[in-house]
PDB file of C-alpha atoms in Angstrom:
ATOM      1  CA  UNK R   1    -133.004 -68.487 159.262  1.00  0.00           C
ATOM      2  CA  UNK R   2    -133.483 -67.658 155.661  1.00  0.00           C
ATOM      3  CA  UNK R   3    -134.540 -64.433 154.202  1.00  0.00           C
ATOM      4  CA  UNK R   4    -137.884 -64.580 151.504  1.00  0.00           C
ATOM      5  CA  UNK R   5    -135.843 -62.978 149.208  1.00  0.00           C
ATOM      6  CA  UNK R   6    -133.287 -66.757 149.531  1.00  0.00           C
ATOM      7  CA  UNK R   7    -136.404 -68.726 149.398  1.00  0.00           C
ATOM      8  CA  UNK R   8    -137.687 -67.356 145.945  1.00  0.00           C
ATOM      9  CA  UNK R   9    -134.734 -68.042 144.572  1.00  0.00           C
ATOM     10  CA  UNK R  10    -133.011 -65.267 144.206  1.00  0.00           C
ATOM     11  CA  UNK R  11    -129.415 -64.391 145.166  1.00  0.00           C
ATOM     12  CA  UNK R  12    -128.234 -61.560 146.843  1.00  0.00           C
ATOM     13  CA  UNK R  13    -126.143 -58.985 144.701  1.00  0.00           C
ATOM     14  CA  UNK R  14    -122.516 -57.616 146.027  1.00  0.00           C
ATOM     15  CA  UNK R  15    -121.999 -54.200 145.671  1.00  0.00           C
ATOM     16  CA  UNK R  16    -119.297 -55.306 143.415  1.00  0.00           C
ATOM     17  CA  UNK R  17    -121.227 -56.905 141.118  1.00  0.00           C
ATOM     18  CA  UNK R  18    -124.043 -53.799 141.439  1.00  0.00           C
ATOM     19  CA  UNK R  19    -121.048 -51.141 140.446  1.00  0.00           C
ATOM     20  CA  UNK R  20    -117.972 -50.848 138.802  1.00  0.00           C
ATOM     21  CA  UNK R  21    -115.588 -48.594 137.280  1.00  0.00           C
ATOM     22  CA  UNK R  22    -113.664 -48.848 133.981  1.00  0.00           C
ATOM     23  CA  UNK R  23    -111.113 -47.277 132.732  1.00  0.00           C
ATOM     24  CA  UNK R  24    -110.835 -46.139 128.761  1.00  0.00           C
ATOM     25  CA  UNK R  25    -107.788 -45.336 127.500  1.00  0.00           C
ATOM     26  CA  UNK R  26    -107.902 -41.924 125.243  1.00  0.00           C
ATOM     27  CA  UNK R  27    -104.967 -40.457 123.230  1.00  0.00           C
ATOM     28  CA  UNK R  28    -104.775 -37.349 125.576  1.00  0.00           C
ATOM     29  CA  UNK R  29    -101.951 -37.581 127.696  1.00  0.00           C
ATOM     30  CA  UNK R  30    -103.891 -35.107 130.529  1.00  0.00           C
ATOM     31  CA  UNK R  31    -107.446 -37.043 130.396  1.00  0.00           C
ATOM     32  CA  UNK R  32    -108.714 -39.730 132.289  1.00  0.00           C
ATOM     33  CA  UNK R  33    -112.199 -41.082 131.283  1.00  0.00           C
ATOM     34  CA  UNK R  34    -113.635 -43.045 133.614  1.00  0.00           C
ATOM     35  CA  UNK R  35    -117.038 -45.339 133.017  1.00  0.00           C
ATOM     36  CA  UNK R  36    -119.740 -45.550 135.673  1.00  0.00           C
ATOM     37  CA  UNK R  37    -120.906 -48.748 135.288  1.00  0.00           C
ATOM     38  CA  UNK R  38    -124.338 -50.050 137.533  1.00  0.00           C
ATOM     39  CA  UNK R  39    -125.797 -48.470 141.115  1.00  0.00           C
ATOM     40  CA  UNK R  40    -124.288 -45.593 142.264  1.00  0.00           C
ATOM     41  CA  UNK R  41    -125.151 -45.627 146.133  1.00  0.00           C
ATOM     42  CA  UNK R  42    -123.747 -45.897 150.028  1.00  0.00           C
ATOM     43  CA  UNK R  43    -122.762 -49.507 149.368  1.00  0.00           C
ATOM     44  CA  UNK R  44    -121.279 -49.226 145.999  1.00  0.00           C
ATOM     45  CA  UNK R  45    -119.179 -45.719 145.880  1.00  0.00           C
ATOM     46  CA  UNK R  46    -116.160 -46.972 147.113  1.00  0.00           C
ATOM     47  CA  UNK R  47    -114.792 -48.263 143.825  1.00  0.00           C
ATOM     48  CA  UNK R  48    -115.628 -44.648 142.114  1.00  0.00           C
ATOM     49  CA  UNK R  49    -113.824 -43.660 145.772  1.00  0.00           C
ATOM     50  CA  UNK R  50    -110.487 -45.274 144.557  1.00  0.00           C
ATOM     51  CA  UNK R  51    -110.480 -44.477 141.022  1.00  0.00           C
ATOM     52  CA  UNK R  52    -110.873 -40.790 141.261  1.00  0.00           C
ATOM     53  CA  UNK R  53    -108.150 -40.916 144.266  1.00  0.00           C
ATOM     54  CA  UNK R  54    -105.362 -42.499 141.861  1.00  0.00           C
ATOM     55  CA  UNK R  55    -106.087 -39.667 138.932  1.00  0.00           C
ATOM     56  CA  UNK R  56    -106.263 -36.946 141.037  1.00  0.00           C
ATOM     57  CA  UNK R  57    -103.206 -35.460 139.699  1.00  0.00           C
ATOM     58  CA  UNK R  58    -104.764 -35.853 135.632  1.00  0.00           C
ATOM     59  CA  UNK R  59    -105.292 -32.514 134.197  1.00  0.00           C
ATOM     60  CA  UNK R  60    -109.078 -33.497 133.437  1.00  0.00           C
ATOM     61  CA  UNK R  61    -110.826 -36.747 134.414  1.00  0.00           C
ATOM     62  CA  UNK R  62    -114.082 -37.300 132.547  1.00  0.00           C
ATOM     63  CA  UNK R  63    -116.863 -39.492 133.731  1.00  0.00           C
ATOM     64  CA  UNK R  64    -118.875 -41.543 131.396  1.00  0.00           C
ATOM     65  CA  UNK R  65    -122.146 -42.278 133.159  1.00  0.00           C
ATOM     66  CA  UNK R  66    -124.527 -43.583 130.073  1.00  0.00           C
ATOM     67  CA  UNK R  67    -124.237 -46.719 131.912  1.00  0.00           C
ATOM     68  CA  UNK R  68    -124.842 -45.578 135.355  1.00  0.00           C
ATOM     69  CA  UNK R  69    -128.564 -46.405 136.015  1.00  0.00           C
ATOM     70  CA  UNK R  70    -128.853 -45.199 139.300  1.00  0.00           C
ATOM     71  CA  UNK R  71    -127.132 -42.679 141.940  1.00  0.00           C
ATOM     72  CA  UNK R  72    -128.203 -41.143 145.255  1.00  0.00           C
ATOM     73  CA  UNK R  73    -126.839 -38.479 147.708  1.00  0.00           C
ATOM     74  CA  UNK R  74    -123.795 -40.739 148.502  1.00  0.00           C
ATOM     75  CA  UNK R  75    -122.350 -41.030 144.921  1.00  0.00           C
ATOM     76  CA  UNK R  76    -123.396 -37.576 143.859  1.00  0.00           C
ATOM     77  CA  UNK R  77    -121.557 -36.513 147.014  1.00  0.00           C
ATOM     78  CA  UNK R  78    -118.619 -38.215 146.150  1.00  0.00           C
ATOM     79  CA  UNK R  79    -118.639 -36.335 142.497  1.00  0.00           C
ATOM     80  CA  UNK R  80    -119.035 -33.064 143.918  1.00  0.00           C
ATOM     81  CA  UNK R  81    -115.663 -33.276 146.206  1.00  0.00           C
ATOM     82  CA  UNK R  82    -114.176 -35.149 143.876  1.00  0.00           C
ATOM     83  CA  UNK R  83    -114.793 -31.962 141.177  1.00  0.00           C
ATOM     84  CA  UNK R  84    -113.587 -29.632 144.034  1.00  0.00           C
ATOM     85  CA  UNK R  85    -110.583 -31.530 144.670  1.00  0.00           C
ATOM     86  CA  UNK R  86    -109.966 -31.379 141.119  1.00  0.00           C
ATOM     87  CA  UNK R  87    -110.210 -27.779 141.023  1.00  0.00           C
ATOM     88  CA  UNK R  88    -108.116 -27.360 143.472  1.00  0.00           C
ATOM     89  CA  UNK R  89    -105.573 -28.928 141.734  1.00  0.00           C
ATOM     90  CA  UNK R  90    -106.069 -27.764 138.470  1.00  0.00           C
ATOM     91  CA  UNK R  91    -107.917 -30.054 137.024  1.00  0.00           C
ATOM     92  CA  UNK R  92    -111.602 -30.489 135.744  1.00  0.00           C
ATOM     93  CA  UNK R  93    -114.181 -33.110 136.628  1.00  0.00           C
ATOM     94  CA  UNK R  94    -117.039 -33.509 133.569  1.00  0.00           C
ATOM     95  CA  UNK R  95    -120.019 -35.422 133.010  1.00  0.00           C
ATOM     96  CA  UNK R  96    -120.667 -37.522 130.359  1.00  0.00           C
ATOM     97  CA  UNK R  97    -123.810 -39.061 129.287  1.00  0.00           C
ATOM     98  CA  UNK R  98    -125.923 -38.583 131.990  1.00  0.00           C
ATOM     99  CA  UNK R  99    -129.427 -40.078 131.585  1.00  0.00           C
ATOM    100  CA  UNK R 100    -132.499 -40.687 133.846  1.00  0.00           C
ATOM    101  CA  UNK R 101    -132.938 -41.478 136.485  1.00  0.00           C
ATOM    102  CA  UNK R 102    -129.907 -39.984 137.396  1.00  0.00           C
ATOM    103  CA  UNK R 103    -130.061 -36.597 135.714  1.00  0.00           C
ATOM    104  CA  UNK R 104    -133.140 -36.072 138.297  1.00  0.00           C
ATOM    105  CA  UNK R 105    -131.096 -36.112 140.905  1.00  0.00           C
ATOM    106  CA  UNK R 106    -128.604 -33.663 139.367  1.00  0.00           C
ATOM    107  CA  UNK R 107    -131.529 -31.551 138.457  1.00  0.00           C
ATOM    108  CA  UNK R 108    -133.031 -31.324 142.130  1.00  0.00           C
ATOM    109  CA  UNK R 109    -130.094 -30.860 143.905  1.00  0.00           C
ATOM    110  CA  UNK R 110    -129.200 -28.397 141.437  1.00  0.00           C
ATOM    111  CA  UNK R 111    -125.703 -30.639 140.832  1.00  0.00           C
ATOM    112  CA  UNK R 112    -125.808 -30.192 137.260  1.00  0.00           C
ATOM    113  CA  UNK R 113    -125.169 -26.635 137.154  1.00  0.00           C
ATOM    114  CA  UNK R 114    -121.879 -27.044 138.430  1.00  0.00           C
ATOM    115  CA  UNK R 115    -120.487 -30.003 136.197  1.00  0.00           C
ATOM    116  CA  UNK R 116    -119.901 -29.354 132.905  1.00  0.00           C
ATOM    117  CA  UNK R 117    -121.770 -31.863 131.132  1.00  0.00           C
ATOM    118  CA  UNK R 118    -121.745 -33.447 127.417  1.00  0.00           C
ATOM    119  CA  UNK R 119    -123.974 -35.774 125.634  1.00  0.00           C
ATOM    120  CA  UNK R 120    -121.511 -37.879 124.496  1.00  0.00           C
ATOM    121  CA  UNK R 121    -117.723 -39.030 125.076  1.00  0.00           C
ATOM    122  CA  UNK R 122    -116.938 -37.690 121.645  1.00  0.00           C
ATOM    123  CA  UNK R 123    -118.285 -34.438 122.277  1.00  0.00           C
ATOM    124  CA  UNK R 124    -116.262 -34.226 125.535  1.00  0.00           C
ATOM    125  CA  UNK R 125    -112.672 -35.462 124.030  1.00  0.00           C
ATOM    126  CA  UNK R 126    -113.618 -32.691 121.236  1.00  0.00           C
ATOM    127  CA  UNK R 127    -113.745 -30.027 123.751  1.00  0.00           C
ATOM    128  CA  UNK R 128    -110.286 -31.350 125.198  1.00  0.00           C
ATOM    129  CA  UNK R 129    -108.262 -27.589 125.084  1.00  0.00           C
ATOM    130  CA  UNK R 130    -110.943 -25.326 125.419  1.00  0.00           C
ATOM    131  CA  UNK R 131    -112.709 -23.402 128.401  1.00  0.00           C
ATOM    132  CA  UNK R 132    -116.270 -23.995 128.183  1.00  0.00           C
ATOM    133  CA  UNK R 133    -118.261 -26.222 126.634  1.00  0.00           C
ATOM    134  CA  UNK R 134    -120.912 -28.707 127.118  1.00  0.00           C
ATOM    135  CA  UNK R 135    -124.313 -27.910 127.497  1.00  0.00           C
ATOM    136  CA  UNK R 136    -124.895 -27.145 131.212  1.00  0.00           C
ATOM    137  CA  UNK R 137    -122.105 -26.459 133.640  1.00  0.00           C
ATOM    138  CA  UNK R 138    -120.292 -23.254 135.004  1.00  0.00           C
ATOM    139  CA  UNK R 139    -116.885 -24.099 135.614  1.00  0.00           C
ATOM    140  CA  UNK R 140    -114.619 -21.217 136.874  1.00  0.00           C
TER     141      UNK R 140
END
């Protein structure tokens, strides 16, 4: 039996194909930057998941999400243990880029207080070595 979605023509999309993460290289030897790439949901977190697992022990991974077009409870769960994790071990987890719809969510939930966040990946290597920063966040 095929779905109406197979009869229009129109091909179903992998999570795969609906996220992925990329990794930049940057000249500090303590930051990661990762790029959110796509549909940040249940289906699709995984990837994020794995990435954020194998820099856990980077001083300061920073996540470029200009590109991430959408991300609900699942994915914004994911950052938030992800940033405690970090903490935990020293580290920082910041924000980059973060554009609607997904700085909606961070506003409701009340997310974005607790990153700290930076209009752009310059601005964020910039503020490599120093407490602070960014325009919203309270880390501590």
């Amino acid at each position: 039996m095929r779905d109406e979605a197979s009869e229009e023509g129109e091909k179903e999309v992998s999570p795969r194909e609906r996220f992925r993460v990329e990794v930049r290289p940057v000249p500090q030897e303590e930051t990661a930057v990762l790029v959110l790439v796509g549909e940040l949901d249940r289906d699709t977190v995984d990837p994020l998941r794995e990435a954020l697992a194998e820099r856990l022990g980077a001083g300061r991974i920073v996540l470029d999400c200009s590109a991430l077009g959408f991300c609900d409870s699942s994915g914004l769960n994911t950052l938030l243990r992800a940033r405690l994790r970090m903490r935990e071990a020293g580290g920082r987890l910041e924000l980059v880029g973060i554009r609607r719809p997904v700085a909606r969510m961070f506003e409701i939930t009340g997310a974005r207080a607790v990153f700290r966040v930076y209009e752009t990946l310059d601005e964020a290597l910039s503020e490599r070595g120093r407490e602070g920063g960014g325009i919203h966040g309270r880390e501590g």
